[in-house]
Coordinates of C-alpha atoms in Angstrom, one line a residue:
M95 CA 107.1 124.7 203.5
R96 CA 110.3 126.4 202.5
K97 CA 113.6 125.1 204.0
V98 CA 117.3 125.7 203.5
S99 CA 119.1 122.5 202.7
F100 CA 122.3 121.1 201.3
A101 CA 123.0 117.8 199.5
E102 CA 126.8 117.9 199.6
F103 CA 129.5 119.4 201.9
G104 CA 131.2 122.6 200.6
G105 CA 131.0 126.3 200.5
P106 CA 128.0 128.6 200.9
D107 CA 126.9 127.8 197.3
V108 CA 125.8 124.3 198.3
L109 CA 122.9 125.9 200.3
H110 CA 119.5 125.9 198.5
L111 CA 116.1 127.1 199.4
L112 CA 113.7 124.2 198.7
D113 CA 110.1 123.1 199.2
A114 CA 110.1 120.4 201.8
E115 CA 107.7 118.3 203.9
E116 CA 106.7 119.8 207.2
P117 CA 108.3 118.1 210.3
H118 CA 106.0 117.1 213.2
A119 CA 106.6 117.1 217.0
G120 CA 107.2 113.6 218.4
P121 CA 107.2 112.7 222.0
G122 CA 109.0 115.2 224.2
R123 CA 109.2 117.8 221.4
I124 CA 107.3 120.8 220.2
R125 CA 107.0 122.3 216.7
I126 CA 107.1 126.0 216.1
A127 CA 106.2 128.3 213.2
V128 CA 109.7 129.8 213.0
R129 CA 109.8 133.6 213.0
A130 CA 113.6 133.9 213.2
A131 CA 116.6 131.6 213.2
G132 CA 120.0 132.2 214.7
V133 CA 123.1 132.1 212.5
N134 CA 126.0 130.3 214.4
P135 CA 129.5 129.3 213.3
V136 CA 128.5 125.7 214.0
D137 CA 126.1 126.0 211.1
W138 CA 128.8 126.6 208.5
R139 CA 131.2 124.2 210.1
I140 CA 128.6 121.4 209.7
R141 CA 127.9 122.6 206.1
E142 CA 131.6 122.3 205.3
G143 CA 131.7 118.8 206.6
Q144 CA 133.9 119.4 209.6
K145 CA 134.0 116.4 212.0
L146 CA 131.8 117.6 214.9
S147 CA 130.9 114.6 217.0
A148 CA 128.1 116.5 218.7
H149 CA 126.4 117.1 215.4
P150 CA 126.5 114.0 213.2
I151 CA 124.4 114.4 210.1
E152 CA 123.3 112.5 207.0
L153 CA 122.9 114.2 203.6
P154 CA 120.8 115.8 202.4
A155 CA 120.5 117.9 205.5
G156 CA 118.9 121.0 206.8
V157 CA 120.6 123.9 208.5
G158 CA 120.3 125.7 211.8
L159 CA 120.0 125.0 215.5
D160 CA 118.5 128.1 217.1
A161 CA 115.1 129.6 216.6
A162 CA 112.3 131.7 218.0
G163 CA 108.7 131.3 217.0
V164 CA 105.1 130.4 217.9
V165 CA 104.2 126.9 219.2
D166 CA 101.8 125.1 216.8
E167 CA 102.3 121.4 217.8
V168 CA 102.9 119.9 221.3
G169 CA 104.3 116.4 221.4
E170 CA 103.2 113.6 223.7
G171 CA 104.5 114.0 227.3
V172 CA 105.3 117.7 227.0
E173 CA 103.9 119.9 229.8
G174 CA 104.0 123.6 230.6
V175 CA 103.7 124.9 227.0
E176 CA 100.7 125.3 224.8
V177 CA 99.9 126.1 221.1
G178 CA 100.2 129.8 220.6
D179 CA 103.0 130.3 223.2
H180 CA 106.1 132.4 222.0
V181 CA 109.3 130.4 222.7
F182 CA 113.0 130.4 221.9
G183 CA 115.4 127.5 222.0
E184 CA 117.3 124.8 220.1
G185 CA 116.1 122.3 217.6
S186 CA 117.0 121.0 214.2
D187 CA 116.8 122.4 210.7
T188 CA 115.7 125.8 211.9
Y189 CA 116.4 127.7 208.7
A190 CA 112.8 126.8 207.7
E191 CA 109.2 127.9 208.1
F192 CA 108.6 125.1 210.7
A193 CA 111.0 123.4 213.0
V194 CA 110.9 120.8 215.8
M195 CA 112.5 122.0 219.0
S196 CA 114.2 119.8 221.6
A197 CA 114.8 122.5 224.2
W198 CA 112.8 125.8 224.7
A199 CA 111.8 128.5 227.1
R200 CA 109.1 131.2 227.0
M201 CA 110.4 134.4 225.5
P202 CA 110.9 137.2 228.1
E203 CA 108.3 139.9 227.8
G204 CA 109.3 142.7 225.5
L205 CA 111.8 140.6 223.5
S206 CA 111.2 140.4 219.7
F207 CA 111.5 137.1 217.8
E208 CA 114.5 138.6 216.0
E209 CA 116.3 139.3 219.2
A210 CA 115.3 136.0 220.9
A211 CA 116.7 133.8 218.1
G212 CA 120.1 135.2 218.7
Y213 CA 120.4 133.8 222.3
P214 CA 120.1 130.0 222.7
S215 CA 123.4 128.5 221.5
V216 CA 125.5 131.5 222.4
V217 CA 124.3 131.7 226.0
E218 CA 124.6 128.0 226.5
T219 CA 128.1 128.1 225.2
A220 CA 129.0 131.1 227.3
L221 CA 127.7 129.6 230.5
R222 CA 129.4 126.3 229.7
I223 CA 132.9 127.6 229.0
I224 CA 132.9 130.0 232.0
R225 CA 132.1 127.0 234.1
E226 CA 134.7 124.8 232.4
V227 CA 137.5 127.3 232.6
G228 CA 137.0 127.6 236.4
V229 CA 137.2 131.3 236.7
E230 CA 135.8 132.7 240.0
P231 CA 134.4 136.0 241.2
G232 CA 137.2 138.5 241.8
Q233 CA 139.4 136.9 239.2
T234 CA 140.2 138.2 235.6
L235 CA 139.1 136.3 232.5
L236 CA 140.9 137.0 229.1
V237 CA 138.6 136.6 226.1
S238 CA 140.2 136.4 222.7
G239 CA 137.7 137.4 220.0
A240 CA 135.2 139.0 222.4
S241 CA 132.9 141.0 220.2
G242 CA 130.8 138.1 218.6
G243 CA 127.7 136.5 220.0
V244 CA 129.4 134.2 222.5
G245 CA 131.9 136.9 223.5
S246 CA 129.1 139.4 224.0
A247 CA 127.3 136.9 226.3
V248 CA 130.5 136.0 228.2
L249 CA 131.4 139.6 229.0
Q250 CA 127.9 140.3 230.4
I251 CA 127.6 137.0 232.3
A252 CA 131.1 137.5 233.8
R253 CA 130.2 141.1 234.9
D254 CA 127.0 139.8 236.5
R255 CA 129.1 137.3 238.5
G256 CA 131.8 139.7 239.6
I257 CA 134.4 138.5 237.2
A258 CA 136.7 141.1 235.5
V259 CA 137.2 140.7 231.8
I260 CA 140.0 141.7 229.4
G261 CA 138.6 141.4 225.8
T262 CA 140.5 141.5 222.5
G263 CA 138.8 142.7 219.3
S264 CA 139.3 144.8 216.3
A265 CA 140.0 148.5 216.6
A266 CA 136.4 149.2 215.4
N267 CA 134.9 147.2 218.3
Q268 CA 136.9 148.7 221.2
D269 CA 134.0 151.0 222.4
Y270 CA 131.6 148.1 222.0
L271 CA 133.6 145.9 224.3
R272 CA 134.0 148.6 226.8
G273 CA 130.3 149.1 226.8
L274 CA 129.8 145.5 227.8
G275 CA 132.1 145.9 230.8
A276 CA 135.4 144.7 229.4
V277 CA 138.9 146.3 229.6
A278 CA 139.5 146.3 225.8
T279 CA 142.5 146.0 223.6
T280 CA 143.2 145.2 220.0
Y281 CA 144.6 142.0 218.6
G282 CA 147.5 141.9 216.1
E283 CA 151.1 142.6 216.5
G284 CA 152.1 143.2 220.2
W285 CA 148.8 142.1 221.6
V286 CA 150.4 139.9 224.2
E287 CA 152.4 142.7 225.7
R288 CA 149.3 145.0 225.6
V289 CA 147.3 142.4 227.6
R290 CA 150.2 142.0 230.1
G291 CA 150.0 145.7 230.6
L292 CA 146.4 145.4 231.6
G293 CA 147.0 142.9 234.4
R294 CA 147.2 139.2 235.2
A295 CA 144.8 136.8 233.4
D296 CA 143.6 134.0 235.7
A297 CA 141.9 132.2 232.8
A298 CA 141.4 132.6 229.1
L299 CA 138.9 131.8 226.3
D300 CA 139.6 131.4 222.6
L301 CA 136.5 132.3 220.7
A302 CA 137.9 133.1 217.3
G303 CA 140.3 130.4 216.4
A304 CA 142.9 132.9 215.5
G305 CA 146.0 130.7 216.3
V306 CA 146.6 132.2 219.7
I307 CA 146.5 129.1 221.9
R308 CA 150.2 129.2 222.8
E309 CA 150.0 132.9 223.8
L310 CA 146.9 132.3 225.9
V311 CA 148.7 129.5 227.8
E312 CA 151.7 131.8 228.2
L313 CA 149.5 134.5 229.7
T314 CA 147.6 132.3 232.1
G315 CA 150.6 130.0 232.9
D316 CA 148.5 126.8 232.7
P317 CA 146.9 125.1 229.7
R318 CA 144.2 123.9 232.0
K319 CA 143.1 127.5 232.5
V320 CA 142.4 127.9 228.7
I321 CA 139.3 126.8 226.8
S322 CA 138.8 127.0 223.0
I323 CA 135.5 126.7 221.1
A324 CA 137.1 127.6 217.7
D325 CA 140.5 125.9 217.3
L326 CA 140.3 122.1 216.7
G327 CA 144.1 121.9 217.2
A328 CA 143.9 123.2 220.8
P329 CA 144.1 119.7 222.4
D330 CA 147.6 119.2 220.7
L331 CA 148.7 122.0 223.0
G332 CA 147.1 120.6 226.1
V333 CA 144.1 123.0 225.9
R334 CA 140.5 121.7 226.1
F335 CA 138.3 122.1 223.1
S336 CA 134.7 122.6 224.2
G337 CA 132.1 121.6 221.6
T338 CA 129.5 119.5 223.4
A339 CA 126.5 121.3 224.9
G340 CA 125.5 121.0 228.5
S341 CA 121.9 121.5 229.7
V342 CA 120.2 123.7 227.1
P343 CA 117.0 124.0 229.1
D344 CA 118.9 125.3 232.2
A345 CA 120.9 127.7 229.9
L346 CA 117.7 129.0 228.4
A347 CA 116.2 129.6 231.9
E348 CA 119.3 131.5 233.0
A349 CA 119.2 133.5 229.7
A350 CA 115.6 134.4 230.3
D351 CA 116.4 135.5 233.8
L352 CA 119.4 137.6 232.8
I353 CA 117.4 139.3 230.0
A354 CA 114.5 140.0 232.3
R355 CA 116.8 141.6 234.8
G356 CA 118.4 143.8 232.2
R357 CA 121.8 142.1 232.6
L358 CA 122.1 140.6 229.1
H359 CA 121.5 142.2 225.7
I360 CA 123.1 140.9 222.5
P361 CA 122.5 143.3 219.6
I362 CA 121.6 142.0 216.1
E363 CA 124.3 143.1 213.6
K364 CA 122.3 142.0 210.5
S365 CA 119.2 140.1 209.5
Y366 CA 118.7 138.0 206.4
T367 CA 115.9 136.3 204.6
L368 CA 115.8 132.5 204.0
A369 CA 116.9 133.1 200.4
E370 CA 120.0 135.0 201.8
A371 CA 121.2 132.0 203.9
A372 CA 124.4 131.7 201.9
A373 CA 125.2 135.4 202.4
A374 CA 124.7 135.0 206.1
H375 CA 127.2 132.2 206.2
V376 CA 129.7 134.2 204.1
D377 CA 129.4 137.1 206.6
S378 CA 129.6 134.8 209.6
Q379 CA 132.8 133.1 208.4
A380 CA 134.4 136.5 207.7
G381 CA 134.3 137.2 211.4
H382 CA 134.4 140.6 213.0
T383 CA 130.8 140.3 214.0
R384 CA 129.5 142.6 216.7
G385 CA 126.7 140.7 218.4
R386 CA 124.5 138.3 216.4
R387 CA 123.2 137.5 212.9
V388 CA 119.7 136.1 212.3
I389 CA 117.5 134.9 209.5
L390 CA 113.9 136.2 209.5
I391 CA 111.2 134.0 208.2

């Protein structure tokens, strides 16, 4: 099978499309014929060699956590899924023609593989950080860097829960953020005062790692009411860095429910082939994403 791999840490150029042995589903796992794989910031952070305790790896290593595809092997002890089922979820080395999955759910009816691959990690992250930051219905959540995959999920999940959202993004993404239910404003010079003019922020999320932790603490008045998923220096300012996943199966079940009820839709900004994995990482690292990026197999 074809698989994207890297033998040393570094830039996108360390990624190579190789022929590799097919993985197989062990106990408690399934294998899928991958139809699409999600592109997440954690993918290139791992490729760069950033110290992420939740994702220790040994070189050479594959790339990718999220995928959607067709079940073709069911491991010992697995129930409720059969060969031929269409599923989406999390696994390992998903930039490949076959991947072993550790958590999965049946794809909601009407959802394409391309769309489904964009949901698992971002919805798990969105659900986790909304819970961790402690924002309640009727309160207001400030989201810095709101137009990417996680931000898109946060805005819609918050709206479904009766939480108001102020979202910051580029000038080009203001209408997009408003379409997802946020009160939108731009980042850049003067952004703190612009946010203040929109109302009180009861809690805040840093999704872009743009060096705004001090300002988010200032706006909320409490470092315990700020969570970052992108700034590894956040703990130095008393702010929690959230990087360890909670229950992925529970998140996938909630994602499927939200999608089926028409309460969650994350658009695909761009799709790539396996051979274009390096380009996908370049674009992901550049930021300014509106929705998700995926690799089609």
